[in-house]
Coordinates of C-alpha atoms and ligand atoms in Angstrom, one line a residue:
M1 CA 129.8 88.0 82.3
R2 CA 126.2 89.0 81.9
K3 CA 124.7 89.3 78.4
K4 CA 123.9 92.4 76.6
I5 CA 120.5 92.1 75.1
V6 CA 118.3 94.2 72.8
A7 CA 114.7 92.9 72.8
G8 CA 111.8 94.1 70.8
N9 CA 108.2 94.2 72.1
W10 CA 105.9 94.5 69.2
K11 CA 102.8 94.7 71.5
M12 CA 99.5 94.3 69.6
N13 CA 100.9 95.5 66.3
K14 CA 101.3 93.9 62.9
T15 CA 99.1 91.4 61.1
L16 CA 100.7 88.0 60.6
Q17 CA 101.9 89.0 57.1
E18 CA 103.3 92.3 58.3
G19 CA 105.0 90.7 61.3
L20 CA 106.5 88.0 59.1
A21 CA 107.8 90.7 56.7
L22 CA 109.4 92.6 59.6
A23 CA 111.0 89.5 61.0
K24 CA 112.4 88.6 57.6
E25 CA 113.7 92.1 57.0
L26 CA 115.5 92.0 60.3
N27 CA 116.9 88.6 59.6
T28 CA 118.3 89.7 56.2
I29 CA 119.8 92.9 57.8
L30 CA 121.5 90.8 60.5
A31 CA 122.5 87.9 58.2
N32 CA 126.1 89.0 57.5
E33 CA 126.6 90.6 60.9
T34 CA 127.6 89.6 64.3
P35 CA 125.8 92.0 66.7
N36 CA 127.6 92.8 70.0
C37 CA 124.4 91.8 71.9
D38 CA 121.8 89.1 71.9
V39 CA 118.7 90.1 69.8
V40 CA 115.2 89.0 70.7
I41 CA 111.8 89.9 69.2
G42 CA 108.6 89.7 71.2
T43 CA 105.7 89.0 68.8
P44 CA 102.0 88.3 69.3
F45 CA 101.2 84.7 70.0
I46 CA 99.9 83.9 66.6
H47 CA 103.1 85.1 64.9
L48 CA 105.4 82.9 67.0
A49 CA 105.7 79.7 65.0
S50 CA 105.9 81.5 61.6
V51 CA 108.5 83.9 62.9
V52 CA 110.6 81.1 64.4
S53 CA 110.6 79.4 61.0
A54 CA 111.5 82.6 59.2
V55 CA 114.5 83.7 61.2
D56 CA 117.9 82.3 62.1
T57 CA 117.1 81.6 65.8
H58 CA 120.8 81.4 66.7
K59 CA 120.8 85.1 65.9
I60 CA 117.3 86.3 66.6
G61 CA 115.6 84.9 69.7
V62 CA 111.8 84.9 69.7
A63 CA 109.6 85.8 72.7
A64 CA 105.9 85.7 73.5
Q65 CA 104.5 88.7 75.4
N66 CA 102.6 86.8 78.0
C67 CA 101.6 83.2 79.0
A68 CA 98.9 81.8 81.1
D69 CA 99.1 81.3 84.8
K70 CA 97.6 77.8 84.4
E71 CA 99.2 74.7 82.9
A72 CA 96.4 73.5 80.7
G73 CA 92.7 72.9 80.6
A74 CA 89.4 74.8 80.4
Y75 CA 90.8 78.4 80.2
T76 CA 89.2 79.7 77.0
G77 CA 91.4 82.2 75.1
E78 CA 94.6 81.5 77.1
V79 CA 97.9 80.3 75.8
S80 CA 100.1 78.2 78.1
A81 CA 103.9 78.3 78.6
A82 CA 104.1 74.8 77.1
M83 CA 102.3 76.0 74.0
V84 CA 104.7 79.0 73.6
K85 CA 107.6 76.7 74.0
S86 CA 106.2 74.3 71.4
T87 CA 106.4 77.1 68.7
G88 CA 110.2 77.2 69.1
A89 CA 110.1 80.5 71.0
G90 CA 112.7 80.7 73.7
Y91 CA 111.6 83.7 75.8
V92 CA 108.5 85.2 77.3
I93 CA 107.9 88.8 78.4
L94 CA 106.1 88.8 81.8
G95 CA 104.8 91.5 84.0
H96 CA 104.7 94.2 81.5
S97 CA 103.0 97.3 83.0
E98 CA 100.3 97.2 80.3
R99 CA 99.4 93.7 81.4
R100 CA 99.5 94.7 85.1
T101 CA 97.4 97.8 84.4
Y102 CA 94.9 96.7 81.7
Y103 CA 94.6 93.0 82.5
G104 CA 94.9 93.1 86.3
E105 CA 98.0 91.0 86.6
T106 CA 99.0 90.8 90.2
A107 CA 102.3 89.9 91.8
E108 CA 100.9 86.6 92.7
T109 CA 99.7 85.8 89.2
L110 CA 103.1 86.8 87.8
K111 CA 104.9 84.6 90.3
T112 CA 102.9 81.6 88.9
K113 CA 103.6 82.7 85.3
V114 CA 107.3 82.9 86.0
E115 CA 107.3 79.5 87.5
L116 CA 105.5 78.0 84.6
A117 CA 107.7 79.7 82.1
L118 CA 110.8 78.3 83.8
K119 CA 109.3 74.9 84.1
N120 CA 108.8 74.9 80.3
N121 CA 112.4 76.1 79.7
L122 CA 111.3 79.6 78.6
I123 CA 113.5 82.5 79.7
P124 CA 111.3 85.1 81.4
I125 CA 112.0 88.8 80.6
F126 CA 110.4 90.1 83.7
C127 CA 109.3 93.8 83.7
I128 CA 109.2 96.1 86.7
G129 CA 108.8 99.8 87.0
E130 CA 107.0 102.6 88.8
V131 CA 104.3 105.0 87.7
L132 CA 104.9 108.8 87.6
A133 CA 103.1 109.5 90.9
E134 CA 105.3 106.9 92.7
R135 CA 108.4 108.6 91.4
E136 CA 107.2 112.0 92.3
S137 CA 106.4 110.9 95.8
N138 CA 109.9 109.3 96.0
V139 CA 108.7 105.7 96.6
H140 CA 110.0 104.4 93.2
F141 CA 112.8 102.3 94.8
E142 CA 110.4 100.7 97.2
V143 CA 107.9 100.0 94.5
V144 CA 110.4 98.3 92.2
K145 CA 111.9 96.4 95.1
S146 CA 108.5 95.0 96.1
Q147 CA 107.7 94.0 92.5
I148 CA 110.9 91.9 92.5
I149 CA 110.5 90.4 96.0
D150 CA 106.8 89.6 95.5
S151 CA 107.1 87.7 92.2
L152 CA 110.7 86.5 92.0
F153 CA 112.3 86.0 95.4
G154 CA 110.5 82.7 96.0
L155 CA 112.7 81.3 93.2
S156 CA 115.8 79.1 93.9
A157 CA 119.1 80.7 93.0
A158 CA 119.4 78.3 90.1
D159 CA 116.0 79.4 88.7
F160 CA 116.6 83.1 89.4
S161 CA 119.8 82.9 87.4
K162 CA 117.8 82.3 84.2
I163 CA 115.7 85.5 84.5
I164 CA 116.2 88.7 82.5
L165 CA 114.9 91.8 84.1
A166 CA 113.6 94.9 82.3
Y167 CA 113.3 98.1 84.3
E168 CA 110.5 100.1 82.5
P169 CA 109.4 103.3 84.3
V170 CA 105.7 103.4 83.3
W171 CA 105.9 107.2 82.7
A172 CA 108.5 106.6 80.0
I173 CA 106.6 103.8 78.0
G174 CA 105.3 105.1 74.7
T175 CA 105.5 108.7 75.9
G176 CA 108.6 109.8 74.2
K177 CA 109.8 110.8 77.7
T178 CA 112.9 108.7 78.4
A179 CA 114.5 108.3 81.8
T180 CA 117.8 110.1 81.8
A181 CA 120.9 107.9 81.7
A182 CA 121.5 108.9 85.3
Q183 CA 118.0 107.9 86.4
A184 CA 118.3 104.6 84.6
Q185 CA 121.7 103.8 86.1
E186 CA 120.6 104.8 89.6
M187 CA 117.6 102.4 89.4
H188 CA 119.6 99.6 87.7
A189 CA 122.3 99.7 90.4
F190 CA 119.6 99.7 93.1
I191 CA 118.0 96.6 91.5
R192 CA 121.4 94.8 91.3
K193 CA 122.0 95.6 95.0
T194 CA 118.5 94.2 95.8
L195 CA 119.3 91.0 93.9
A196 CA 122.7 90.7 95.7
S197 CA 121.0 91.0 99.1
K198 CA 119.0 87.9 98.3
Y199 CA 121.1 85.8 95.9
G200 CA 124.6 87.1 96.4
K201 CA 126.9 89.3 94.3
E202 CA 127.8 86.7 91.7
I203 CA 124.2 86.0 90.6
A204 CA 123.4 89.7 90.8
D205 CA 126.4 90.6 88.6
N206 CA 125.3 88.0 86.1
C207 CA 121.7 89.2 85.8
S208 CA 121.0 91.2 82.6
I209 CA 118.9 94.3 83.5
L210 CA 117.4 96.0 80.4
Y211 CA 116.0 99.5 80.3
G212 CA 112.7 100.1 78.6
G213 CA 110.7 103.2 77.9
S214 CA 111.0 105.4 74.7
C215 CA 114.4 103.9 73.9
N216 CA 115.3 104.9 70.4
P217 CA 118.2 105.2 68.0
G218 CA 119.0 108.7 69.3
N219 CA 119.2 107.8 73.0
A220 CA 120.2 104.1 73.1
K221 CA 123.9 104.6 73.1
E222 CA 123.8 106.9 76.1
L223 CA 121.5 104.7 78.0
F224 CA 123.5 101.5 77.2
S225 CA 126.8 103.1 78.2
N226 CA 125.8 102.9 81.9
P227 CA 127.6 100.1 83.7
D228 CA 124.4 98.5 85.0
V229 CA 122.2 99.0 81.9
D230 CA 122.6 95.8 79.9
G231 CA 120.4 96.6 77.0
G232 CA 116.9 97.6 76.2
L233 CA 113.3 96.4 75.8
I234 CA 112.1 98.3 72.8
G235 CA 108.5 99.0 72.0
G236 CA 107.7 101.5 69.2
A237 CA 111.2 101.6 67.8
S238 CA 111.2 97.8 67.3
L239 CA 108.4 98.1 64.7
K240 CA 110.8 99.4 62.0
A241 CA 113.8 97.1 61.2
A242 CA 116.1 100.1 60.5
D243 CA 115.4 101.7 63.9
F244 CA 115.7 98.4 65.8
K245 CA 119.0 97.7 64.0
A246 CA 120.3 101.2 64.9
I247 CA 119.5 100.4 68.6
I248 CA 121.3 97.0 68.3
D249 CA 124.2 98.9 66.8
A250 CA 124.3 101.2 69.9
F251 CA 126.4 98.3 71.4
Ligands
PGA301 P1 108.3 102.0 74.1 O1 107.8 100.7 74.9 O2 109.7 101.7 73.6 O3 107.3 102.2 73.0 O4 108.2 103.1 75.1 C1 108.6 99.9 75.7 C2 107.9 98.8 76.3 O5 106.7 99.0 76.7 O6 108.4 97.7 76.4

């Protein structure tokens, strides 16, 4: 059975001290609980090692929000997948729409990043999703399908099985405008069908597909109750431990 997952994406928020405090608060809240889902927090690079030391990593997985498309060498300012792994982090968010839009990440770059993440035993949380104009002109299914094919369908079945997907309609990210439960379910089912056409039903059925985009304590339960929605990638609402916990509790 595929995993249920609630993953936080802190984006470029929190100083090291603030981030550490948030991670510790969440760790304390979850200390005497057994959530009905896996919990992951995606922190800035500089927080990773400290956050890994501060939390029970059996209970709270730690993710980077990016990694380089090169293994090592003269790439000033970049952080490699091997470096991320060496902090004790277990996951890396890749292909977030903010990286695609503001930092020009292409399908080809992302393909390389996914390969390097897997080579270094990091679990990629790979983001896909259409912009508003694409949905309004009814090409959203094609757009999402291409994002999957172009960056992921070169992977072997064994490697693809390690990937977590996050469907994040760009128009819903940080806007307070959530996809309806029906819109999320429709796209998630489409994504699963697309995966099945390439890798077969079993692998498709075992792939966790998270929803992201203005997911909050008020709407998480309805979104997560859909058969093909296996959890959430949470931005704004992951910055407060109580809100993030309430979303975890939606399962
Ligand atoms: P949001 O961000 O929850 O603030 O909309 C989600 C994301 O970008 O991962």
